[in-house]
């Protein structure tokens, strides 16, 4: 199945400068010139960034964004996995950058979910056909994920970089809708190795201790570069649901 790409004409109308000033990820700023007009925006002003075709791909490419590839590598390399039988929910799917390595690795079906309607619009615009369905909604909304799991036979949850922006209670509600045997692969800024590592570390440790989570694997990696050039480290987690 051919994968869609951002139109080649984008490079002709985009001129992008990144502000290398030190600061948090939420403060990172870029300047983009589109058709002769320069705008200043924060990278995490997703509604504005996603509205310009190709902008997010351009910036994250410069910053060596590695989470989508890491998620695909861990999911498709899980013990006993058959990529052609993987039907995954791409959580916090954004403009669909995470779809490229997943579909390229042989994932059979991909469903997108993001809180921001502009993310859905950008993914459908830039990567038509990548998602069997893309929903703008809250992963914690009662029945939402359960409905997607049932409709598409989902057996995996992938979340490239977005876990840090999702309350653990909302994530837990969505993940609980997946059947036994489903795989989870996600990346986040916190360690996630144990209860001392923040809310997600505590949640996954409790799930493991209760016998609901197995085959847990975590590793640190460089999620991307900051605009200042410094590496930003995240934890990648892979685990399998043991009980429904």
mmCIF file of N, CA, C and O in Angstrom, residues 99-199:
data_model
loop_
_atom_site.group_PDB
_atom_site.id
_atom_site.type_symbol
_atom_site.label_atom_id
_atom_site.label_comp_id
_atom_site.label_asym_id
_atom_site.label_seq_id
_atom_site.Cartn_x
_atom_site.Cartn_y
_atom_site.Cartn_z
ATOM 1 N N UNK A 99 2.209 7.425 11.725
ATOM 2 C CA UNK A 99 1.640 6.417 10.831
ATOM 3 C C UNK A 99 2.668 5.893 9.838
ATOM 4 O O UNK A 99 2.599 4.719 9.431
ATOM 5 N N UNK A 100 3.606 6.723 9.441
ATOM 6 C CA UNK A 100 4.540 6.338 8.385
ATOM 7 C C UNK A 100 5.349 5.086 8.741
ATOM 8 O O UNK A 100 5.346 4.123 7.978
ATOM 9 N N UNK A 101 6.069 5.044 9.891
ATOM 10 C CA UNK A 101 6.834 3.831 10.201
ATOM 11 C C UNK A 101 5.950 2.639 10.566
ATOM 12 O O UNK A 101 6.345 1.495 10.317
ATOM 13 N N UNK A 102 4.775 2.879 11.131
ATOM 14 C CA UNK A 102 3.893 1.766 11.482
ATOM 15 C C UNK A 102 3.360 1.084 10.228
ATOM 16 O O UNK A 102 3.442 -0.143 10.080
ATOM 17 N N UNK A 103 2.821 1.855 9.304
ATOM 18 C CA UNK A 103 2.314 1.275 8.063
ATOM 19 C C UNK A 103 3.453 0.743 7.206
ATOM 20 O O UNK A 103 3.325 -0.304 6.558
ATOM 21 N N UNK A 104 4.576 1.453 7.225
ATOM 22 C CA UNK A 104 5.738 0.984 6.472
ATOM 23 C C UNK A 104 6.273 -0.341 6.998
ATOM 24 O O UNK A 104 6.867 -1.118 6.245
ATOM 25 N N UNK A 105 6.047 -0.605 8.293
ATOM 26 C CA UNK A 105 6.485 -1.864 8.892
ATOM 27 C C UNK A 105 5.491 -2.987 8.743
ATOM 28 O O UNK A 105 5.757 -4.108 9.200
ATOM 29 N N UNK A 106 4.347 -2.714 8.123
ATOM 30 C CA UNK A 106 3.408 -3.779 7.832
ATOM 31 C C UNK A 106 2.163 -3.827 8.674
ATOM 32 O O UNK A 106 1.393 -4.797 8.580
ATOM 33 N N UNK A 107 1.922 -2.810 9.532
ATOM 34 C CA UNK A 107 0.697 -2.801 10.328
ATOM 35 C C UNK A 107 -0.516 -2.874 9.404
ATOM 36 O O UNK A 107 -0.599 -2.146 8.410
ATOM 37 N N UNK A 108 -1.456 -3.772 9.735
ATOM 38 C CA UNK A 108 -2.600 -4.014 8.856
ATOM 39 C C UNK A 108 -3.575 -2.856 8.840
ATOM 40 O O UNK A 108 -4.075 -2.453 7.781
ATOM 41 N N UNK A 109 -3.876 -2.300 10.012
ATOM 42 C CA UNK A 109 -4.894 -1.254 10.107
ATOM 43 C C UNK A 109 -4.486 -0.277 11.196
ATOM 44 O O UNK A 109 -3.972 -0.667 12.241
ATOM 45 N N UNK A 110 -4.740 1.007 10.946
ATOM 46 C CA UNK A 110 -4.381 2.051 11.885
ATOM 47 C C UNK A 110 -5.576 2.976 12.075
ATOM 48 O O UNK A 110 -6.192 3.423 11.115
ATOM 49 N N UNK A 111 -5.893 3.247 13.336
ATOM 50 C CA UNK A 111 -6.958 4.172 13.706
ATOM 51 C C UNK A 111 -6.326 5.308 14.500
ATOM 52 O O UNK A 111 -5.550 5.068 15.419
ATOM 53 N N UNK A 112 -6.625 6.544 14.148
ATOM 54 C CA UNK A 112 -6.055 7.699 14.823
ATOM 55 C C UNK A 112 -6.995 8.284 15.856
ATOM 56 O O UNK A 112 -8.213 8.283 15.669
ATOM 57 N N UNK A 113 -6.413 8.791 16.937
ATOM 58 C CA UNK A 113 -7.176 9.481 17.981
ATOM 59 C C UNK A 113 -6.338 10.622 18.523
ATOM 60 O O UNK A 113 -5.180 10.429 18.910
ATOM 61 N N UNK A 114 -6.902 11.805 18.511
ATOM 62 C CA UNK A 114 -6.217 12.978 19.061
ATOM 63 C C UNK A 114 -7.273 13.927 19.605
ATOM 64 O O UNK A 114 -8.379 14.027 19.064
ATOM 65 N N UNK A 115 -6.918 14.639 20.661
ATOM 66 C CA UNK A 115 -7.849 15.568 21.293
ATOM 67 C C UNK A 115 -8.130 16.778 20.413
ATOM 68 O O UNK A 115 -9.182 17.405 20.521
ATOM 69 N N UNK A 116 -7.206 17.107 19.517
ATOM 70 C CA UNK A 116 -7.257 18.355 18.759
ATOM 71 C C UNK A 116 -7.848 18.116 17.372
ATOM 72 O O UNK A 116 -7.278 17.371 16.565
ATOM 73 N N UNK A 117 -8.982 18.735 17.047
ATOM 74 C CA UNK A 117 -9.565 18.555 15.711
ATOM 75 C C UNK A 117 -8.610 18.947 14.588
ATOM 76 O O UNK A 117 -8.621 18.336 13.508
ATOM 77 N N UNK A 118 -7.777 19.968 14.828
ATOM 78 C CA UNK A 118 -6.829 20.392 13.786
ATOM 79 C C UNK A 118 -5.815 19.302 13.462
ATOM 80 O O UNK A 118 -5.292 19.244 12.343
ATOM 81 N N UNK A 119 -5.518 18.439 14.446
ATOM 82 C CA UNK A 119 -4.614 17.319 14.184
ATOM 83 C C UNK A 119 -5.257 16.339 13.221
ATOM 84 O O UNK A 119 -4.638 15.876 12.257
ATOM 85 N N UNK A 120 -6.504 16.006 13.491
ATOM 86 C CA UNK A 120 -7.232 15.114 12.578
ATOM 87 C C UNK A 120 -7.286 15.701 11.175
ATOM 88 O O UNK A 120 -7.027 15.006 10.175
ATOM 89 N N UNK A 121 -7.616 16.978 11.074
ATOM 90 C CA UNK A 121 -7.730 17.621 9.760
ATOM 91 C C UNK A 121 -6.397 17.572 9.019
ATOM 92 O O UNK A 121 -6.355 17.323 7.800
ATOM 93 N N UNK A 122 -5.296 17.811 9.745
ATOM 94 C CA UNK A 122 -3.974 17.801 9.115
ATOM 95 C C UNK A 122 -3.594 16.403 8.655
ATOM 96 O O UNK A 122 -3.026 16.225 7.568
ATOM 97 N N UNK A 123 -3.906 15.386 9.460
ATOM 98 C CA UNK A 123 -3.571 14.013 9.085
ATOM 99 C C UNK A 123 -4.348 13.584 7.849
ATOM 100 O O UNK A 123 -3.791 12.952 6.931
ATOM 101 N N UNK A 124 -5.625 13.911 7.806
ATOM 102 C CA UNK A 124 -6.431 13.534 6.650
ATOM 103 C C UNK A 124 -6.007 14.310 5.399
ATOM 104 O O UNK A 124 -6.086 13.797 4.288
ATOM 105 N N UNK A 125 -5.533 15.521 5.595
ATOM 106 C CA UNK A 125 -5.067 16.343 4.472
ATOM 107 C C UNK A 125 -3.717 15.836 3.940
ATOM 108 O O UNK A 125 -3.530 15.690 2.728
ATOM 109 N N UNK A 126 -2.766 15.596 4.851
ATOM 110 C CA UNK A 126 -1.389 15.293 4.465
ATOM 111 C C UNK A 126 -1.145 13.811 4.201
ATOM 112 O O UNK A 126 -0.220 13.460 3.464
ATOM 113 N N UNK A 127 -1.943 12.940 4.822
ATOM 114 C CA UNK A 127 -1.733 11.494 4.678
ATOM 115 C C UNK A 127 -3.059 10.790 4.401
ATOM 116 O O UNK A 127 -3.480 9.924 5.162
ATOM 117 N N UNK A 128 -3.706 11.160 3.321
ATOM 118 C CA UNK A 128 -5.002 10.542 3.017
ATOM 119 C C UNK A 128 -4.850 9.032 2.835
ATOM 120 O O UNK A 128 -3.913 8.562 2.195
ATOM 121 N N UNK A 129 -5.758 8.289 3.447
ATOM 122 C CA UNK A 129 -5.722 6.845 3.325
ATOM 123 C C UNK A 129 -4.880 6.133 4.355
ATOM 124 O O UNK A 129 -4.925 4.903 4.455
ATOM 125 N N UNK A 130 -4.106 6.874 5.139
ATOM 126 C CA UNK A 130 -3.260 6.225 6.141
ATOM 127 C C UNK A 130 -4.094 5.617 7.264
ATOM 128 O O UNK A 130 -3.760 4.546 7.785
ATOM 129 N N UNK A 131 -5.177 6.291 7.644
ATOM 130 C CA UNK A 131 -5.996 5.845 8.761
ATOM 131 C C UNK A 131 -7.331 5.294 8.269
ATOM 132 O O UNK A 131 -8.000 5.918 7.443
ATOM 133 N N UNK A 132 -7.695 4.136 8.814
ATOM 134 C CA UNK A 132 -9.016 3.585 8.527
ATOM 135 C C UNK A 132 -10.103 4.492 9.105
ATOM 136 O O UNK A 132 -11.195 4.606 8.547
ATOM 137 N N UNK A 133 -9.778 5.139 10.213
ATOM 138 C CA UNK A 133 -10.657 6.116 10.853
ATOM 139 C C UNK A 133 -9.782 7.004 11.726
ATOM 140 O O UNK A 133 -8.797 6.542 12.298
ATOM 141 N N UNK A 134 -10.130 8.275 11.804
ATOM 142 C CA UNK A 134 -9.409 9.208 12.672
ATOM 143 C C UNK A 134 -10.449 10.010 13.443
ATOM 144 O O UNK A 134 -11.283 10.684 12.842
ATOM 145 N N UNK A 135 -10.382 9.929 14.762
ATOM 146 C CA UNK A 135 -11.373 10.566 15.627
ATOM 147 C C UNK A 135 -10.719 11.682 16.428
ATOM 148 O O UNK A 135 -9.626 11.508 16.985
ATOM 149 N N UNK A 136 -11.358 12.835 16.490
ATOM 150 C CA UNK A 136 -10.954 13.900 17.393
ATOM 151 C C UNK A 136 -11.753 13.731 18.671
ATOM 152 O O UNK A 136 -12.971 13.939 18.684
ATOM 153 N N UNK A 137 -11.093 13.322 19.751
ATOM 154 C CA UNK A 137 -11.797 13.073 20.997
ATOM 155 C C UNK A 137 -10.840 12.763 22.116
ATOM 156 O O UNK A 137 -9.616 12.686 21.930
ATOM 157 N N UNK A 138 -11.399 12.563 23.300
ATOM 158 C CA UNK A 138 -10.643 12.325 24.529
ATOM 159 C C UNK A 138 -10.552 10.833 24.782
ATOM 160 O O UNK A 138 -11.576 10.142 24.838
ATOM 161 N N UNK A 139 -9.329 10.311 24.939
ATOM 162 C CA UNK A 139 -9.144 8.881 25.178
ATOM 163 C C UNK A 139 -9.888 8.402 26.415
ATOM 164 O O UNK A 139 -10.268 7.234 26.513
ATOM 165 N N UNK A 140 -10.148 9.313 27.362
ATOM 166 C CA UNK A 140 -10.847 8.942 28.580
ATOM 167 C C UNK A 140 -12.357 9.014 28.485
ATOM 168 O O UNK A 140 -13.067 8.670 29.442
ATOM 169 N N UNK A 141 -12.875 9.451 27.338
ATOM 170 C CA UNK A 141 -14.324 9.562 27.180
ATOM 171 C C UNK A 141 -14.963 8.177 27.256
ATOM 172 O O UNK A 141 -14.549 7.262 26.524
ATOM 173 N N UNK A 142 -15.942 7.984 28.125
ATOM 174 C CA UNK A 142 -16.542 6.656 28.290
ATOM 175 C C UNK A 142 -17.048 6.073 26.970
ATOM 176 O O UNK A 142 -17.788 6.722 26.237
ATOM 177 N N UNK A 143 -16.601 4.876 26.683
ATOM 178 C CA UNK A 143 -17.083 4.158 25.510
ATOM 179 C C UNK A 143 -16.389 4.481 24.211
ATOM 180 O O UNK A 143 -16.558 3.746 23.227
ATOM 181 N N UNK A 144 -15.609 5.556 24.149
ATOM 182 C CA UNK A 144 -15.012 5.959 22.878
ATOM 183 C C UNK A 144 -14.028 4.910 22.366
ATOM 184 O O UNK A 144 -14.155 4.410 21.236
ATOM 185 N N UNK A 145 -13.031 4.585 23.188
ATOM 186 C CA UNK A 145 -12.019 3.622 22.748
ATOM 187 C C UNK A 145 -12.624 2.231 22.606
ATOM 188 O O UNK A 145 -12.307 1.498 21.659
ATOM 189 N N UNK A 146 -13.517 1.861 23.516
ATOM 190 C CA UNK A 146 -14.172 0.556 23.405
ATOM 191 C C UNK A 146 -14.886 0.409 22.071
ATOM 192 O O UNK A 146 -14.856 -0.657 21.435
ATOM 193 N N UNK A 147 -15.518 1.484 21.603
ATOM 194 C CA UNK A 147 -16.199 1.448 20.324
ATOM 195 C C UNK A 147 -15.233 1.272 19.162
ATOM 196 O O UNK A 147 -15.514 0.525 18.216
ATOM 197 N N UNK A 148 -14.073 1.941 19.230
ATOM 198 C CA UNK A 148 -13.070 1.812 18.176
ATOM 199 C C UNK A 148 -12.446 0.423 18.181
ATOM 200 O O UNK A 148 -12.202 -0.162 17.116
ATOM 201 N N UNK A 149 -12.190 -0.116 19.382
ATOM 202 C CA UNK A 149 -11.634 -1.466 19.492
ATOM 203 C C UNK A 149 -12.586 -2.470 18.860
ATOM 204 O O UNK A 149 -12.182 -3.358 18.090
ATOM 205 N N UNK A 150 -13.857 -2.352 19.163
ATOM 206 C CA UNK A 150 -14.851 -3.282 18.632
ATOM 207 C C UNK A 150 -15.022 -3.127 17.122
ATOM 208 O O UNK A 150 -15.112 -4.113 16.383
ATOM 209 N N UNK A 151 -15.060 -1.898 16.646
ATOM 210 C CA UNK A 151 -15.327 -1.645 15.222
ATOM 211 C C UNK A 151 -14.178 -2.091 14.331
ATOM 212 O O UNK A 151 -14.400 -2.528 13.191
ATOM 213 N N UNK A 152 -12.946 -1.990 14.841
ATOM 214 C CA UNK A 152 -11.777 -2.254 14.001
ATOM 215 C C UNK A 152 -10.969 -3.468 14.452
ATOM 216 O O UNK A 152 -9.927 -3.762 13.846
ATOM 217 N N UNK A 153 -11.404 -4.150 15.504
ATOM 218 C CA UNK A 153 -10.655 -5.304 15.995
ATOM 219 C C UNK A 153 -9.261 -4.939 16.478
ATOM 220 O O UNK A 153 -8.302 -5.680 16.256
ATOM 221 N N UNK A 154 -9.139 -3.808 17.156
ATOM 222 C CA UNK A 154 -7.821 -3.318 17.558
ATOM 223 C C UNK A 154 -7.174 -4.249 18.578
ATOM 224 O O UNK A 154 -7.828 -4.753 19.492
ATOM 225 N N UNK A 155 -5.866 -4.458 18.425
ATOM 226 C CA UNK A 155 -5.118 -5.313 19.351
ATOM 227 C C UNK A 155 -3.781 -4.701 19.761
ATOM 228 O O UNK A 155 -2.898 -5.388 20.269
ATOM 229 N N UNK A 156 -3.629 -3.393 19.530
ATOM 230 C CA UNK A 156 -2.409 -2.701 19.938
ATOM 231 C C UNK A 156 -2.710 -1.222 20.137
ATOM 232 O O UNK A 156 -3.582 -0.661 19.464
ATOM 233 N N UNK A 157 -1.973 -0.615 21.055
ATOM 234 C CA UNK A 157 -2.066 0.826 21.293
ATOM 235 C C UNK A 157 -0.661 1.400 21.162
ATOM 236 O O UNK A 157 0.253 0.957 21.861
ATOM 237 N N UNK A 158 -0.508 2.369 20.274
ATOM 238 C CA UNK A 158 0.773 3.033 20.052
ATOM 239 C C UNK A 158 0.632 4.506 20.375
ATOM 240 O O UNK A 158 -0.355 5.130 19.982
ATOM 241 N N UNK A 159 1.607 5.053 21.087
ATOM 242 C CA UNK A 159 1.557 6.473 21.448
ATOM 243 C C UNK A 159 2.966 7.043 21.383
ATOM 244 O O UNK A 159 3.768 6.822 22.290
ATOM 245 N N UNK A 160 3.272 7.736 20.299
ATOM 246 C CA UNK A 160 4.608 8.272 20.073
ATOM 247 C C UNK A 160 4.723 9.689 20.613
ATOM 248 O O UNK A 160 4.319 10.646 19.962
ATOM 249 N N UNK A 161 5.229 9.813 21.814
ATOM 250 C CA UNK A 161 5.546 11.116 22.376
ATOM 251 C C UNK A 161 4.428 11.831 23.088
ATOM 252 O O UNK A 161 4.675 12.793 23.806
ATOM 253 N N UNK A 162 3.174 11.385 22.923
ATOM 254 C CA UNK A 162 2.056 12.134 23.467
ATOM 255 C C UNK A 162 1.647 11.768 24.872
ATOM 256 O O UNK A 162 0.815 12.453 25.474
ATOM 257 N N UNK A 163 2.222 10.701 25.426
ATOM 258 C CA UNK A 163 1.771 10.216 26.728
ATOM 259 C C UNK A 163 1.928 11.279 27.817
ATOM 260 O O UNK A 163 1.101 11.376 28.727
ATOM 261 N N UNK A 164 2.982 12.068 27.710
ATOM 262 C CA UNK A 164 3.244 13.087 28.732
ATOM 263 C C UNK A 164 2.149 14.144 28.806
ATOM 264 O O UNK A 164 2.031 14.856 29.803
ATOM 265 N N UNK A 165 1.342 14.264 27.748
ATOM 266 C CA UNK A 165 0.295 15.285 27.701
ATOM 267 C C UNK A 165 -1.083 14.728 28.062
ATOM 268 O O UNK A 165 -2.071 15.458 27.998
ATOM 269 N N UNK A 166 -1.156 13.441 28.423
ATOM 270 C CA UNK A 166 -2.435 12.792 28.696
ATOM 271 C C UNK A 166 -2.518 12.435 30.173
ATOM 272 O O UNK A 166 -1.619 11.760 30.688
ATOM 273 N N UNK A 167 -3.552 12.863 30.895
ATOM 274 C CA UNK A 167 -3.690 12.454 32.299
ATOM 275 C C UNK A 167 -3.739 10.932 32.402
ATOM 276 O O UNK A 167 -4.381 10.262 31.585
ATOM 277 N N UNK A 168 -3.048 10.391 33.397
ATOM 278 C CA UNK A 168 -2.941 8.939 33.503
ATOM 279 C C UNK A 168 -4.304 8.282 33.659
ATOM 280 O O UNK A 168 -4.538 7.174 33.157
ATOM 281 N N UNK A 169 -5.242 8.964 34.306
ATOM 282 C CA UNK A 169 -6.575 8.384 34.498
ATOM 283 C C UNK A 169 -7.292 8.226 33.156
ATOM 284 O O UNK A 169 -7.997 7.235 32.923
ATOM 285 N N UNK A 170 -7.131 9.198 32.268
ATOM 286 C CA UNK A 170 -7.753 9.121 30.951
ATOM 287 C C UNK A 170 -7.120 8.003 30.131
ATOM 288 O O UNK A 170 -7.812 7.219 29.462
ATOM 289 N N UNK A 171 -5.794 7.930 30.179
ATOM 290 C CA UNK A 171 -5.120 6.860 29.453
ATOM 291 C C UNK A 171 -5.565 5.490 29.958
ATOM 292 O O UNK A 171 -5.856 4.590 29.161
ATOM 293 N N UNK A 172 -5.621 5.328 31.274
ATOM 294 C CA UNK A 172 -6.002 4.039 31.853
ATOM 295 C C UNK A 172 -7.392 3.624 31.412
ATOM 296 O O UNK A 172 -7.652 2.444 31.129
ATOM 297 N N UNK A 173 -8.314 4.585 31.305
ATOM 298 C CA UNK A 173 -9.669 4.282 30.860
ATOM 299 C C UNK A 173 -9.657 3.751 29.430
ATOM 300 O O UNK A 173 -10.364 2.788 29.098
ATOM 301 N N UNK A 174 -8.856 4.359 28.563
ATOM 302 C CA UNK A 174 -8.784 3.901 27.182
ATOM 303 C C UNK A 174 -8.094 2.560 27.046
ATOM 304 O O UNK A 174 -8.570 1.656 26.352
ATOM 305 N N UNK A 175 -6.982 2.392 27.731
ATOM 306 C CA UNK A 175 -6.211 1.147 27.641
ATOM 307 C C UNK A 175 -7.004 -0.036 28.182
ATOM 308 O O UNK A 175 -6.873 -1.163 27.694
ATOM 309 N N UNK A 176 -7.858 0.206 29.155
ATOM 310 C CA UNK A 176 -8.647 -0.881 29.740
ATOM 311 C C UNK A 176 -9.647 -1.473 28.748
ATOM 312 O O UNK A 176 -10.181 -2.563 28.987
ATOM 313 N N UNK A 177 -9.907 -0.784 27.634
ATOM 314 C CA UNK A 177 -10.861 -1.279 26.637
ATOM 315 C C UNK A 177 -10.251 -2.326 25.713
ATOM 316 O O UNK A 177 -10.974 -2.959 24.945
ATOM 317 N N UNK A 178 -8.935 -2.511 25.769
ATOM 318 C CA UNK A 178 -8.277 -3.454 24.872
ATOM 319 C C UNK A 178 -8.356 -4.880 25.410
ATOM 320 O O UNK A 178 -8.299 -5.102 26.627
ATOM 321 N N UNK A 179 -8.465 -5.869 24.523
ATOM 322 C CA UNK A 179 -8.574 -7.256 24.973
ATOM 323 C C UNK A 179 -7.243 -7.816 25.464
ATOM 324 O O UNK A 179 -6.179 -7.263 25.173
ATOM 325 N N UNK A 180 -7.325 -8.906 26.207
ATOM 326 C CA UNK A 180 -6.118 -9.609 26.655
ATOM 327 C C UNK A 180 -5.268 -9.990 25.450
ATOM 328 O O UNK A 180 -5.789 -10.358 24.388
ATOM 329 N N UNK A 181 -3.956 -9.867 25.609
ATOM 330 C CA UNK A 181 -3.039 -10.160 24.523
ATOM 331 C C UNK A 181 -2.625 -8.941 23.726
ATOM 332 O O UNK A 181 -1.680 -9.014 22.932
ATOM 333 N N UNK A 182 -3.307 -7.818 23.924
ATOM 334 C CA UNK A 182 -2.971 -6.596 23.192
ATOM 335 C C UNK A 182 -1.635 -6.035 23.655
ATOM 336 O O UNK A 182 -1.263 -6.141 24.828
ATOM 337 N N UNK A 183 -0.941 -5.412 22.717
ATOM 338 C CA UNK A 183 0.348 -4.793 23.025
ATOM 339 C C UNK A 183 0.191 -3.274 23.168
ATOM 340 O O UNK A 183 -0.611 -2.647 22.477
ATOM 341 N N UNK A 184 0.996 -2.734 24.063
ATOM 342 C CA UNK A 184 1.087 -1.291 24.278
ATOM 343 C C UNK A 184 2.526 -0.865 24.063
ATOM 344 O O UNK A 184 3.453 -1.479 24.614
ATOM 345 N N UNK A 185 2.734 0.167 23.256
ATOM 346 C CA UNK A 185 4.049 0.789 23.109
ATOM 347 C C UNK A 185 3.855 2.294 23.178
ATOM 348 O O UNK A 185 3.033 2.857 22.441
ATOM 349 N N UNK A 186 4.585 2.938 24.077
ATOM 350 C CA UNK A 186 4.425 4.382 24.267
ATOM 351 C C UNK A 186 5.746 4.992 24.693
ATOM 352 O O UNK A 186 6.626 4.311 25.238
ATOM 353 N N UNK A 187 5.880 6.285 24.443
ATOM 354 C CA UNK A 187 7.056 7.015 24.909
ATOM 355 C C UNK A 187 6.604 8.222 25.719
ATOM 356 O O UNK A 187 5.562 8.816 25.443
ATOM 357 N N UNK A 188 7.402 8.570 26.731
ATOM 358 C CA UNK A 188 7.083 9.709 27.591
ATOM 359 C C UNK A 188 8.359 10.235 28.224
ATOM 360 O O UNK A 188 9.371 9.532 28.309
ATOM 361 N N UNK A 189 8.284 11.461 28.712
ATOM 362 C CA UNK A 189 9.450 12.086 29.307
ATOM 363 C C UNK A 189 9.857 11.483 30.634
ATOM 364 O O UNK A 189 11.026 11.516 31.007
ATOM 365 N N UNK A 190 8.900 10.931 31.371
ATOM 366 C CA UNK A 190 9.237 10.337 32.659
ATOM 367 C C UNK A 190 9.800 8.941 32.477
ATOM 368 O O UNK A 190 9.682 8.329 31.422
ATOM 369 N N UNK A 191 10.412 8.407 33.538
ATOM 370 C CA UNK A 191 11.102 7.131 33.444
ATOM 371 C C UNK A 191 10.155 5.959 33.216
ATOM 372 O O UNK A 191 10.420 5.078 32.419
ATOM 373 N N UNK A 192 9.063 5.877 33.950
ATOM 374 C CA UNK A 192 8.038 4.845 33.823
ATOM 375 C C UNK A 192 8.488 3.458 34.265
ATOM 376 O O UNK A 192 7.823 2.463 33.983
ATOM 377 N N UNK A 193 9.628 3.369 34.935
ATOM 378 C CA UNK A 193 10.123 2.055 35.335
ATOM 379 C C UNK A 193 9.559 1.543 36.642
ATOM 380 O O UNK A 193 9.620 0.344 36.924
ATOM 381 N N UNK A 194 9.038 2.432 37.485
ATOM 382 C CA UNK A 194 8.536 1.996 38.780
ATOM 383 C C UNK A 194 7.721 3.079 39.452
ATOM 384 O O UNK A 194 7.568 4.188 38.912
ATOM 385 N N UNK A 195 7.178 2.799 40.629
ATOM 386 C CA UNK A 195 6.280 3.744 41.307
ATOM 387 C C UNK A 195 6.941 5.057 41.692
ATOM 388 O O UNK A 195 6.251 6.048 41.917
ATOM 389 N N UNK A 196 8.270 5.071 41.739
ATOM 390 C CA UNK A 196 8.972 6.311 42.081
ATOM 391 C C UNK A 196 9.158 7.229 40.879
ATOM 392 O O UNK A 196 9.668 8.350 41.026
ATOM 393 N N UNK A 197 8.710 6.814 39.703
ATOM 394 C CA UNK A 197 8.991 7.536 38.472
ATOM 395 C C UNK A 197 7.847 8.418 37.979
ATOM 396 O O UNK A 197 7.803 8.779 36.811
ATOM 397 N N UNK A 198 6.918 8.758 38.852
ATOM 398 C CA UNK A 198 5.816 9.609 38.434
ATOM 399 C C UNK A 198 4.539 8.830 38.241
ATOM 400 O O UNK A 198 4.490 7.610 38.444
ATOM 401 N N UNK A 199 3.472 9.522 37.815
ATOM 402 C CA UNK A 199 2.160 8.872 37.743
ATOM 403 C C UNK A 199 2.114 7.683 36.796
ATOM 404 O O UNK A 199 1.477 6.669 37.099
#
